[in-house]
N, CA, C and O of each residue as an XYZ file, in Angstrom:
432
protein
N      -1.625    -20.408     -1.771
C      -1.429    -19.092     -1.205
C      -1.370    -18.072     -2.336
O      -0.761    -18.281     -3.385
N      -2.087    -16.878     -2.040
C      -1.805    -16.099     -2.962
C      -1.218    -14.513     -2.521
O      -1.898    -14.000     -1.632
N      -0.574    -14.046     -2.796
C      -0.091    -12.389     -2.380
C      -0.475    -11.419     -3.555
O      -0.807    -11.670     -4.713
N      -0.360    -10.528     -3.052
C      -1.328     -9.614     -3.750
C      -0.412     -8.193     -3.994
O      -0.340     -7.484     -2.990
N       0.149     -7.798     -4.955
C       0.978     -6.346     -5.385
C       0.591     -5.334     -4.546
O      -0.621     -5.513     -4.662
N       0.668     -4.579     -3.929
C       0.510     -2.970     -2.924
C       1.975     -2.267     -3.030
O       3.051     -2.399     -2.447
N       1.365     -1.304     -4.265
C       2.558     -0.231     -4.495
C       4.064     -0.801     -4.540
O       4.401     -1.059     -5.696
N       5.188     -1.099     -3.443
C       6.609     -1.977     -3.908
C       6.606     -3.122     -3.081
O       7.622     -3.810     -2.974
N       5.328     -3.449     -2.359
C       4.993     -5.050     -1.607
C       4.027     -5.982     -1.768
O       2.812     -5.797     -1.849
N       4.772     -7.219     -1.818
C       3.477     -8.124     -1.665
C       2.939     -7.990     -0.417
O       3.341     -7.239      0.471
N       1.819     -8.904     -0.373
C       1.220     -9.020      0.985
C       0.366     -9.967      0.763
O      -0.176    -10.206     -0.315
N       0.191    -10.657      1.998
C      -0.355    -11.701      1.735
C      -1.811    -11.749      3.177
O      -1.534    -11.537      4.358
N      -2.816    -11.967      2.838
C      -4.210    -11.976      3.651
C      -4.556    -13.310      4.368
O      -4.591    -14.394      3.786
N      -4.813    -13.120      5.719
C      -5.988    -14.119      6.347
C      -4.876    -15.295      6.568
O      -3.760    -15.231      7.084
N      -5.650    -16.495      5.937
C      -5.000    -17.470      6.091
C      -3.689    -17.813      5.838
O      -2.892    -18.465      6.513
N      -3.544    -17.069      4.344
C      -1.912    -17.208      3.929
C      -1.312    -16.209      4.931
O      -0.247    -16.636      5.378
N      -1.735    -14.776      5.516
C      -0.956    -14.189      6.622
C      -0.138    -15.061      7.829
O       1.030    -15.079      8.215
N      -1.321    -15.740      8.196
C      -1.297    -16.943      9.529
C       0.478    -17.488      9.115
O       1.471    -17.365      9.831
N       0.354    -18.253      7.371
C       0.951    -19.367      7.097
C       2.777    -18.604      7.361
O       3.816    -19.004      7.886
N       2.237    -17.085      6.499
C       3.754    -16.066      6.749
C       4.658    -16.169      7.791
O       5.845    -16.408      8.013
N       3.463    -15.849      8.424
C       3.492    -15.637      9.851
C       4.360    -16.693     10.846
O       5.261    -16.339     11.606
N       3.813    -18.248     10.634
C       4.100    -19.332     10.676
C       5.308    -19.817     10.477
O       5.905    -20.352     11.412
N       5.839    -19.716      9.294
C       6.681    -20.689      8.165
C       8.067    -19.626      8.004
O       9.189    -20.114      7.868
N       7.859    -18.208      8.036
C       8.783    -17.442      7.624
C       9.069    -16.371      8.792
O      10.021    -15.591      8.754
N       7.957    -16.441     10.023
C       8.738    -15.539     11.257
C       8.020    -14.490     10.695
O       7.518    -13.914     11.660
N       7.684    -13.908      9.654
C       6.892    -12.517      9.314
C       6.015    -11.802     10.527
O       5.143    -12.459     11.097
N       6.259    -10.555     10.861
C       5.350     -9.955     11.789
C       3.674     -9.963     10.948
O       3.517    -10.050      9.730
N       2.918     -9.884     11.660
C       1.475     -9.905     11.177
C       1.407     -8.645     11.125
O       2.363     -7.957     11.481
N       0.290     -8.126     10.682
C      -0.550     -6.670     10.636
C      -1.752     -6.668     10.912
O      -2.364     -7.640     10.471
N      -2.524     -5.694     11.671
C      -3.990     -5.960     11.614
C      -4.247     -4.971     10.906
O      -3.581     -3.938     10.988
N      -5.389     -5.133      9.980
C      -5.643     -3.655      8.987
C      -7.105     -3.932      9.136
O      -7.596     -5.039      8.918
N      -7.882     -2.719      9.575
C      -8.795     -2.207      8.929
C      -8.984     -1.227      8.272
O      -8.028     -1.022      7.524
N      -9.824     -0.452      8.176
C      -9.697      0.609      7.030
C      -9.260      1.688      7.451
O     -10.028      2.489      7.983
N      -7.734      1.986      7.287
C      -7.461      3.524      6.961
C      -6.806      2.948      8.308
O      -6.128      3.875      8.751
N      -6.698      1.822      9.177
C      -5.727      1.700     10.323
C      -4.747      0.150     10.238
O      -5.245     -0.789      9.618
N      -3.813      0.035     10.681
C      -2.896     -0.810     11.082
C      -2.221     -0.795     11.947
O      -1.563      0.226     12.148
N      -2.081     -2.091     12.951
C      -1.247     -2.012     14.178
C      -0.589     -3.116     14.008
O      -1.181     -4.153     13.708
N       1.047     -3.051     14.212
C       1.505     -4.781     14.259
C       1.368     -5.604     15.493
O       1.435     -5.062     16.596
N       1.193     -6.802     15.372
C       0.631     -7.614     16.103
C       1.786     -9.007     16.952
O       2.651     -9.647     16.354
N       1.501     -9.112     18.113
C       2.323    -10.677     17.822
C       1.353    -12.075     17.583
O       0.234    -11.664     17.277
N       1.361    -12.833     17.597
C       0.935    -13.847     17.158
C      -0.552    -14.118     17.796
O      -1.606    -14.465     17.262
N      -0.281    -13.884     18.864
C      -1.136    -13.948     20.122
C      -2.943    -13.524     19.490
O      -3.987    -14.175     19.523
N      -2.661    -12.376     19.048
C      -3.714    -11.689     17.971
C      -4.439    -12.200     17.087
O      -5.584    -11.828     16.829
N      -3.562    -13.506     16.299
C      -4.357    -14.594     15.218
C      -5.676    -15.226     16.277
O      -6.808    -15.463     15.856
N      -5.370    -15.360     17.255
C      -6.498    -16.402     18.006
C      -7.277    -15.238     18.900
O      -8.181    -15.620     19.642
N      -6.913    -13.688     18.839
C      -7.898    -13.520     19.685
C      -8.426    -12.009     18.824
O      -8.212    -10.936     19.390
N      -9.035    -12.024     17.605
C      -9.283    -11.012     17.195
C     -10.546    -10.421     17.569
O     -10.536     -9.202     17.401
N     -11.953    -11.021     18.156
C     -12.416    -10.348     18.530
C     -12.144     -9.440     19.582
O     -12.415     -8.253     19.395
N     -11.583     -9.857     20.813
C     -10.915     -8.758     21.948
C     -10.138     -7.688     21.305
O     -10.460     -6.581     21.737
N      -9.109     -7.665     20.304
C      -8.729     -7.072     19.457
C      -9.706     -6.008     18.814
O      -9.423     -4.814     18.712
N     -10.633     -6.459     18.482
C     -11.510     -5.351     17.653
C     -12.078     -4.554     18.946
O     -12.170     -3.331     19.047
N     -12.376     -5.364     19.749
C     -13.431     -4.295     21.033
C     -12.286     -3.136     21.459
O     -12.610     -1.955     21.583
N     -11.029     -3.569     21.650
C      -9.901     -2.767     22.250
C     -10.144     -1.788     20.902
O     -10.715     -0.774     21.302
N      -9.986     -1.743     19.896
C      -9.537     -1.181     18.819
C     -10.871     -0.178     18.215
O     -10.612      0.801     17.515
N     -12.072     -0.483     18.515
C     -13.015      0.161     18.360
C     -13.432      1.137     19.275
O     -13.755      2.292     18.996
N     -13.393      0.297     21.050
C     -13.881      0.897     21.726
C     -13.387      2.339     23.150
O     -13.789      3.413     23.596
N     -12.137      1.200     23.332
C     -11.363      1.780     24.454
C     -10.347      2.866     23.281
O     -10.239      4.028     23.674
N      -9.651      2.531     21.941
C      -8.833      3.167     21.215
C      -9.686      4.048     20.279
O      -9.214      4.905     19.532
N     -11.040      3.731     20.405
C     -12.019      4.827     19.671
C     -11.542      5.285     18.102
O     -11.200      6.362     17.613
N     -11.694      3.938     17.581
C     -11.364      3.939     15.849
C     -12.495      3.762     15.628
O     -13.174      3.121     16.430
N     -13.066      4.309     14.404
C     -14.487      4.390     13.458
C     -14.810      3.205     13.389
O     -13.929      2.349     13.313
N     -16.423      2.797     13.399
C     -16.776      1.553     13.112
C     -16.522      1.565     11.803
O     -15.922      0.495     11.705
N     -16.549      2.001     10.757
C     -15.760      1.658      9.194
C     -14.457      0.594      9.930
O     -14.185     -0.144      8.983
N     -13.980      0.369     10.553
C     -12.709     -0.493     10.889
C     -13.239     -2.078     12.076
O     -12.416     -2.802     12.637
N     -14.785     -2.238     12.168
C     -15.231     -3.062     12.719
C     -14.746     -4.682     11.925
O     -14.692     -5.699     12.618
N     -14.493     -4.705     10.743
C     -13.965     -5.988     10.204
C     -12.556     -6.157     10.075
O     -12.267     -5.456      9.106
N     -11.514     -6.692     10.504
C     -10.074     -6.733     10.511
C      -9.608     -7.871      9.790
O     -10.012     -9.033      9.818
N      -8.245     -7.085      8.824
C      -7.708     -8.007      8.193
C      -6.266     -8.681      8.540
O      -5.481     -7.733      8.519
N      -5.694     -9.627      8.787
C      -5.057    -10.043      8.913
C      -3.968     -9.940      7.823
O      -4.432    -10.452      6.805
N      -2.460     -9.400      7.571
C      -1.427     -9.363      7.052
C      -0.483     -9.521      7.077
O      -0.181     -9.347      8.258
N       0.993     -9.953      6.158
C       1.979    -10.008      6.116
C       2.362     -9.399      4.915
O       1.680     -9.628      3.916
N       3.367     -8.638      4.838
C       3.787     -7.793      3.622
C       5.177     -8.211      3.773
O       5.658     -8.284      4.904
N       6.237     -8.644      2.181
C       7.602     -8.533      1.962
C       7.783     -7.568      0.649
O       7.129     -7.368     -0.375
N       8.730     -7.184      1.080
C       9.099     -5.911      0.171
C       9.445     -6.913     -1.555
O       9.789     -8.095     -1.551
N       9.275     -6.212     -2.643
C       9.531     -6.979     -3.844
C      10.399     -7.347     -4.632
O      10.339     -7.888     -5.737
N      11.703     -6.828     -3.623
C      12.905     -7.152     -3.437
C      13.026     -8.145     -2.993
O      13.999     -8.668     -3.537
N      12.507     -8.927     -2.117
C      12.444    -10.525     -1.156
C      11.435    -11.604     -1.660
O      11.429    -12.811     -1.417
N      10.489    -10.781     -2.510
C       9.498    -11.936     -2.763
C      10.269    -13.095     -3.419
O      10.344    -13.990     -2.577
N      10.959    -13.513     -4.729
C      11.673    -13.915     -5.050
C      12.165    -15.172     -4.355
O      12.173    -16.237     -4.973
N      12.611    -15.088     -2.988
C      13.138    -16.204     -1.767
C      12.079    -16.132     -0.957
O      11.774    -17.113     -0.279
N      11.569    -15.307     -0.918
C       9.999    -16.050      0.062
C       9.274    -17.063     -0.617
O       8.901    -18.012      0.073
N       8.956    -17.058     -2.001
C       7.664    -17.954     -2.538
C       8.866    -19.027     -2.733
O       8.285    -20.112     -2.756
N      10.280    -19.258     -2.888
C      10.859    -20.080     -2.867
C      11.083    -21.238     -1.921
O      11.270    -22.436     -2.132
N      10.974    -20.206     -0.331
C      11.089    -20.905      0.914
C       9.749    -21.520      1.021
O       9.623    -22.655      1.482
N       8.562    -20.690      0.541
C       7.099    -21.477      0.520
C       7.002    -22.611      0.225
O       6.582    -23.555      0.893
N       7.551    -22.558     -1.232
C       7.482    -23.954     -2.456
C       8.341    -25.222     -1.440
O       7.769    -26.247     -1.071
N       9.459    -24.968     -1.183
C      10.064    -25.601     -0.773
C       9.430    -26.625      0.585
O       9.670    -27.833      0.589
N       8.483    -25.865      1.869
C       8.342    -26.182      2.642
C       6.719    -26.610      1.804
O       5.802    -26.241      2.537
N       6.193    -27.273      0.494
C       5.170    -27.710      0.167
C       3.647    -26.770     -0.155
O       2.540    -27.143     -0.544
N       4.230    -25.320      0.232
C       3.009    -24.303     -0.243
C       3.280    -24.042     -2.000
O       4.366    -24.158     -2.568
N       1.857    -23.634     -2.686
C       1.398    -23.325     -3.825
C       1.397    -21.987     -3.256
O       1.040    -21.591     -2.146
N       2.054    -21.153     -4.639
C       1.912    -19.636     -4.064
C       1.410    -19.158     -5.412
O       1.739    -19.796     -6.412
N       0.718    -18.197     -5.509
C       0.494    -17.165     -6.640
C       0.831    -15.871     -6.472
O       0.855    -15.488     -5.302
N       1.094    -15.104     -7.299
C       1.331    -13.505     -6.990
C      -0.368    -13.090     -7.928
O      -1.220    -13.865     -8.361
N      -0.318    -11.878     -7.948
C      -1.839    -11.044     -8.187
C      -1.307     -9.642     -8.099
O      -1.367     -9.032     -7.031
N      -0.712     -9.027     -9.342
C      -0.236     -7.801    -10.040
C      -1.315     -7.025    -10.861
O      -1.933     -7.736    -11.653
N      -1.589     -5.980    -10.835
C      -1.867     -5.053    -11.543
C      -1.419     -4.499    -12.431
O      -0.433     -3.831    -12.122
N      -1.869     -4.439    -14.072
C      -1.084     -4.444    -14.760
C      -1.725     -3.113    -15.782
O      -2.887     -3.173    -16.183
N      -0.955     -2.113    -16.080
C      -1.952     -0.793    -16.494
C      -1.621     -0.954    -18.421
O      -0.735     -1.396    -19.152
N      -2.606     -0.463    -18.516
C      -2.551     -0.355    -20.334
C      -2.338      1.218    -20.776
O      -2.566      2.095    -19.943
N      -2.068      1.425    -21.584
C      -1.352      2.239    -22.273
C      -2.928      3.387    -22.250
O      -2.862      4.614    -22.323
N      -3.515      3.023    -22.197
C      -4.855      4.245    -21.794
C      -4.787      4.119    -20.473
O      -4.893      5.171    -19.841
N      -4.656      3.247    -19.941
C      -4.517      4.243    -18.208
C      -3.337      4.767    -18.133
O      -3.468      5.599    -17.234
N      -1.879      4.832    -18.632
C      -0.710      5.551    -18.426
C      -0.841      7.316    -19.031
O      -0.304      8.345    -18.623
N      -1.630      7.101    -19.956
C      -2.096      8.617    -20.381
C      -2.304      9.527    -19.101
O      -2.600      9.053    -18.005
N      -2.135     10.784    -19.324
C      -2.777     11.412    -18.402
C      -4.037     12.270    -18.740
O      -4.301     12.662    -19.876
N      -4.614     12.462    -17.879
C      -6.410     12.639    -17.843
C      -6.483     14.003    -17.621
O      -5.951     14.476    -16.617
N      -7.203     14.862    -18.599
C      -7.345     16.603    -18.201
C      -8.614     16.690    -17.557
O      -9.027     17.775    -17.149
């Protein structure tokens, strides 16, 4: 599993969402671009109906025709989440962004 840094949360995509989702009770997210709705579970197995509702009848931009599946913990909790992972037999990675001293500059 891997989670991925977003501003003060991890989050974790797709399959590892499912596992969040699964293993730790985490609400899901559906994200496409520039939208998110939380989901209950129900949603993992039926995302195409999901997208038609979400495209057609809720009239969101086709830019949002591919949906991502999510779970986000604040980076305050990650800490005991990848712990409870390890524990119940998941491999976890984190995936941080890390800025260098020329991107902290500021740009005229």
């Amino acid at each position: 599993m891997f989670c991925y840094k977003v501003g003060k949360f991890y989050e974790f995509y797709e399959m590892d969402a499912e596992i969040g989702h699964k293993e730790l009770d985490w609400k899901i997210t559906l994200s496409g671009v520039g939208k998110c709705r939380q989901l209950n579970s129900f949603v993992v197995y039926s995302r195409l109906v999901i997208t038609f509702l979400l495209v057609y009848l809720l009239k969101i931009k086709e830019s949002c025709y591919y949906l991502l599946l999510l779970v986000g913990i604040s980076e305050s909790g990650i800490d005991d989440a990848v712990q409870n992972l390890v524990a119940r037999g998941y491999k976890v990675g984190r995936v941080e962004q890390l800025e260098t001293s020329v991107l902290e500059e500021p740009t005229l």
